[in-house]
mmCIF file of C-alpha atoms in Angstrom:
data_model
loop_
_atom_site.group_PDB
_atom_site.id
_atom_site.type_symbol
_atom_site.label_atom_id
_atom_site.label_comp_id
_atom_site.label_asym_id
_atom_site.label_seq_id
_atom_site.Cartn_x
_atom_site.Cartn_y
_atom_site.Cartn_z
ATOM 1 C CA UNK A 906 -22.720 -7.858 -24.328
ATOM 2 C CA UNK A 907 -22.606 -4.666 -25.542
ATOM 3 C CA UNK A 908 -23.727 -3.123 -22.536
ATOM 4 C CA UNK A 909 -21.422 -4.703 -20.899
ATOM 5 C CA UNK A 910 -18.484 -3.394 -22.886
ATOM 6 C CA UNK A 911 -19.733 -0.476 -23.064
ATOM 7 C CA UNK A 912 -20.224 -0.747 -18.587
ATOM 8 C CA UNK A 913 -16.379 -1.338 -18.311
ATOM 9 C CA UNK A 914 -14.951 1.170 -20.997
ATOM 10 C CA UNK A 915 -16.749 3.706 -18.902
ATOM 11 C CA UNK A 916 -16.260 2.511 -15.546
ATOM 12 C CA UNK A 917 -11.907 2.162 -16.562
ATOM 13 C CA UNK A 918 -12.852 5.600 -17.826
ATOM 14 C CA UNK A 919 -13.666 7.056 -14.769
ATOM 15 C CA UNK A 920 -11.341 4.708 -12.594
ATOM 16 C CA UNK A 921 -8.260 6.854 -14.836
ATOM 17 C CA UNK A 922 -10.319 9.898 -14.678
ATOM 18 C CA UNK A 923 -10.479 9.593 -11.149
ATOM 19 C CA UNK A 924 -6.343 9.403 -9.806
ATOM 20 C CA UNK A 925 -4.393 12.144 -9.479
ATOM 21 C CA UNK A 926 -2.419 12.999 -12.607
ATOM 22 C CA UNK A 927 1.038 11.425 -11.315
ATOM 23 C CA UNK A 928 0.020 7.837 -10.868
ATOM 24 C CA UNK A 929 0.416 5.728 -13.731
ATOM 25 C CA UNK A 930 -2.827 3.659 -13.923
ATOM 26 C CA UNK A 931 -1.396 1.602 -16.538
ATOM 27 C CA UNK A 932 1.304 0.435 -14.463
ATOM 28 C CA UNK A 933 -0.813 -0.557 -11.630
ATOM 29 C CA UNK A 934 -2.926 -2.811 -13.783
ATOM 30 C CA UNK A 935 0.068 -4.483 -14.801
ATOM 31 C CA UNK A 936 2.139 -4.664 -12.335
ATOM 32 C CA UNK A 937 -1.175 -6.719 -10.959
ATOM 33 C CA UNK A 938 -2.525 -4.339 -8.957
ATOM 34 C CA UNK A 939 -6.428 -2.846 -8.850
ATOM 35 C CA UNK A 940 -8.095 0.394 -7.902
ATOM 36 C CA UNK A 941 -10.251 -0.889 -4.824
ATOM 37 C CA UNK A 942 -11.054 3.096 -3.429
ATOM 38 C CA UNK A 943 -10.846 5.962 -4.387
ATOM 39 C CA UNK A 944 -10.961 9.797 -1.729
ATOM 40 C CA UNK A 945 -10.386 13.393 -1.478
ATOM 41 C CA UNK A 946 -7.628 11.969 0.312
ATOM 42 C CA UNK A 947 -5.637 9.476 -1.103
ATOM 43 C CA UNK A 948 -6.386 6.015 -3.272
ATOM 44 C CA UNK A 949 -5.780 2.582 -2.193
ATOM 45 C CA UNK A 950 -4.262 -0.544 -4.453
ATOM 46 C CA UNK A 951 -3.925 -4.021 -3.384
ATOM 47 C CA UNK A 952 -2.968 -7.499 -5.081
ATOM 48 C CA UNK A 953 -2.537 -10.984 -3.863
ATOM 49 C CA UNK A 954 -1.177 -13.809 -5.131
ATOM 50 C CA UNK A 955 -1.421 -17.406 -5.937
ATOM 51 C CA UNK A 956 1.625 -18.061 -2.932
ATOM 52 C CA UNK A 957 -0.649 -16.783 -0.397
ATOM 53 C CA UNK A 958 0.598 -13.243 -0.181
ATOM 54 C CA UNK A 959 -1.526 -10.076 -0.095
ATOM 55 C CA UNK A 960 -1.012 -6.027 -0.707
ATOM 56 C CA UNK A 961 -2.814 -3.361 -0.561
ATOM 57 C CA UNK A 962 -0.633 0.110 -0.908
ATOM 58 C CA UNK A 963 -2.532 3.718 0.560
ATOM 59 C CA UNK A 964 -1.074 6.346 -0.941
ATOM 60 C CA UNK A 965 -2.069 9.909 1.899
ATOM 61 C CA UNK A 966 -2.934 13.140 -0.260
ATOM 62 C CA UNK A 967 -2.479 16.362 1.748
ATOM 63 C CA UNK A 968 -4.047 14.439 5.055
ATOM 64 C CA UNK A 969 -5.440 16.937 7.334
ATOM 65 C CA UNK A 970 -4.996 14.551 10.057
ATOM 66 C CA UNK A 971 -1.330 13.203 9.122
ATOM 67 C CA UNK A 972 2.117 15.602 9.258
ATOM 68 C CA UNK A 973 4.749 12.725 8.557
ATOM 69 C CA UNK A 974 5.470 9.557 7.510
ATOM 70 C CA UNK A 975 6.551 8.813 11.422
ATOM 71 C CA UNK A 976 3.010 9.932 12.517
ATOM 72 C CA UNK A 977 1.119 7.847 9.534
ATOM 73 C CA UNK A 978 3.231 4.450 11.024
ATOM 74 C CA UNK A 979 1.942 5.408 14.824
ATOM 75 C CA UNK A 980 -1.405 5.173 13.365
ATOM 76 C CA UNK A 981 -1.405 2.155 11.793
ATOM 77 C CA UNK A 982 -0.222 0.315 14.897
ATOM 78 C CA UNK A 983 -3.246 1.431 16.246
ATOM 79 C CA UNK A 984 -6.018 1.157 14.528
ATOM 80 C CA UNK A 985 -4.603 -2.091 13.081
ATOM 81 C CA UNK A 986 -7.284 -5.523 13.045
ATOM 82 C CA UNK A 987 -7.861 -6.300 17.482
ATOM 83 C CA UNK A 988 -6.660 -10.477 16.229
ATOM 84 C CA UNK A 989 -3.366 -9.037 14.711
ATOM 85 C CA UNK A 990 -1.142 -9.269 17.651
ATOM 86 C CA UNK A 991 1.651 -6.315 17.368
ATOM 87 C CA UNK A 992 5.693 -7.665 17.573
ATOM 88 C CA UNK A 993 7.729 -4.738 17.409
ATOM 89 C CA UNK A 994 8.244 -1.913 15.629
ATOM 90 C CA UNK A 995 12.085 -1.150 13.644
ATOM 91 C CA UNK A 996 12.686 1.047 10.451
ATOM 92 C CA UNK A 997 15.908 1.195 8.305
ATOM 93 C CA UNK A 998 16.466 3.991 5.890
ATOM 94 C CA UNK A 999 13.570 3.172 3.445
ATOM 95 C CA UNK A 1000 10.745 3.061 5.707
ATOM 96 C CA UNK A 1001 8.793 2.846 9.233
ATOM 97 C CA UNK A 1002 8.125 -0.678 9.571
ATOM 98 C CA UNK A 1003 5.681 -2.414 11.975
ATOM 99 C CA UNK A 1004 5.302 -6.307 12.875
ATOM 100 C CA UNK A 1005 2.310 -8.434 12.913
ATOM 101 C CA UNK A 1006 1.302 -11.638 13.377
ATOM 102 C CA UNK A 1007 -2.110 -13.154 12.514
ATOM 103 C CA UNK A 1008 -4.054 -15.998 14.685
ATOM 104 C CA UNK A 1009 -3.086 -18.339 11.762
ATOM 105 C CA UNK A 1010 0.516 -17.830 12.820
ATOM 106 C CA UNK A 1011 0.689 -15.263 8.975
ATOM 107 C CA UNK A 1012 3.264 -12.495 9.051
ATOM 108 C CA UNK A 1013 1.592 -9.294 8.929
ATOM 109 C CA UNK A 1014 3.840 -6.109 7.784
ATOM 110 C CA UNK A 1015 3.292 -2.327 7.352
ATOM 111 C CA UNK A 1016 5.743 0.055 5.469
ATOM 112 C CA UNK A 1017 5.957 3.452 5.531
ATOM 113 C CA UNK A 1018 7.714 4.754 3.674
ATOM 114 C CA UNK A 1019 10.305 7.636 4.968
ATOM 115 C CA UNK A 1020 10.312 9.889 2.071
ATOM 116 C CA UNK A 1021 8.327 10.586 -1.291
ATOM 117 C CA UNK A 1022 9.450 11.268 -4.805
ATOM 118 C CA UNK A 1023 5.921 13.467 -4.872
ATOM 119 C CA UNK A 1024 5.178 16.244 -2.050
ATOM 120 C CA UNK A 1025 3.342 15.811 0.478
ATOM 121 C CA UNK A 1026 2.170 11.785 -0.612
ATOM 122 C CA UNK A 1027 2.779 9.545 1.615
ATOM 123 C CA UNK A 1028 2.317 5.460 0.836
ATOM 124 C CA UNK A 1029 1.755 2.783 3.584
ATOM 125 C CA UNK A 1030 1.698 -0.561 2.420
ATOM 126 C CA UNK A 1031 0.360 -3.443 4.796
ATOM 127 C CA UNK A 1032 2.133 -7.162 3.154
ATOM 128 C CA UNK A 1033 0.026 -10.334 4.734
ATOM 129 C CA UNK A 1034 2.338 -14.262 3.869
ATOM 130 C CA UNK A 1035 2.174 -16.982 4.796
ATOM 131 C CA UNK A 1036 5.545 -17.386 6.388
ATOM 132 C CA UNK A 1037 7.509 -14.773 9.266
ATOM 133 C CA UNK A 1038 9.993 -12.598 7.229
ATOM 134 C CA UNK A 1039 13.495 -13.297 8.811
ATOM 135 C CA UNK A 1040 15.038 -9.404 8.529
ATOM 136 C CA UNK A 1041 17.412 -10.242 5.388
ATOM 137 C CA UNK A 1042 13.262 -11.284 4.300
ATOM 138 C CA UNK A 1043 11.902 -8.135 5.804
ATOM 139 C CA UNK A 1044 14.167 -5.949 4.049
ATOM 140 C CA UNK A 1045 14.236 -6.925 1.036
ATOM 141 C CA UNK A 1046 10.298 -7.051 0.586
ATOM 142 C CA UNK A 1047 10.472 -3.744 2.203
ATOM 143 C CA UNK A 1048 12.688 -2.447 -0.726
ATOM 144 C CA UNK A 1049 11.087 -4.007 -3.606
ATOM 145 C CA UNK A 1050 7.153 -3.189 -2.600
ATOM 146 C CA UNK A 1051 8.358 0.405 -1.397
ATOM 147 C CA UNK A 1052 9.966 0.832 -5.572
ATOM 148 C CA UNK A 1053 7.135 -0.754 -6.797
ATOM 149 C CA UNK A 1054 4.432 1.501 -4.914
ATOM 150 C CA UNK A 1055 6.497 4.557 -5.503
ATOM 151 C CA UNK A 1056 6.728 3.616 -9.329
ATOM 152 C CA UNK A 1057 3.496 3.491 -10.200
ATOM 153 C CA UNK A 1058 3.739 7.660 -9.571
ATOM 154 C CA UNK A 1059 4.538 9.924 -11.966
#
């Protein structure tokens, strides 16, 4: 039991030190997300809700292949799984939005924030729901999830 606890503390220490200094790991964890990947160019967090909704947030930091949010939005369409049917791209004042539908009929969306409070940090959110969202529901989801993702940055 002691070895398990020590291992958990060491793993948590590595995660909190490996994230950039302007990221709040406490906020990430308390919001139900977990850090699922880290690299030199960013990190990814994910959350699965009991109602079936899933959200993955990718933070790209000084990513050399990307020079704008619109470019990341276009990349998310090109790199989407083949089984997702692409419906359309749109935008609002906060984000570029791509709409997909899964083979099961779930709504799948990618949002790329137009502006971030950290220079050269792009936020990409992949969100799936059990239904396809109306335009007003989608706008609310974009605002809520983008605000939440930005709240993890100090």
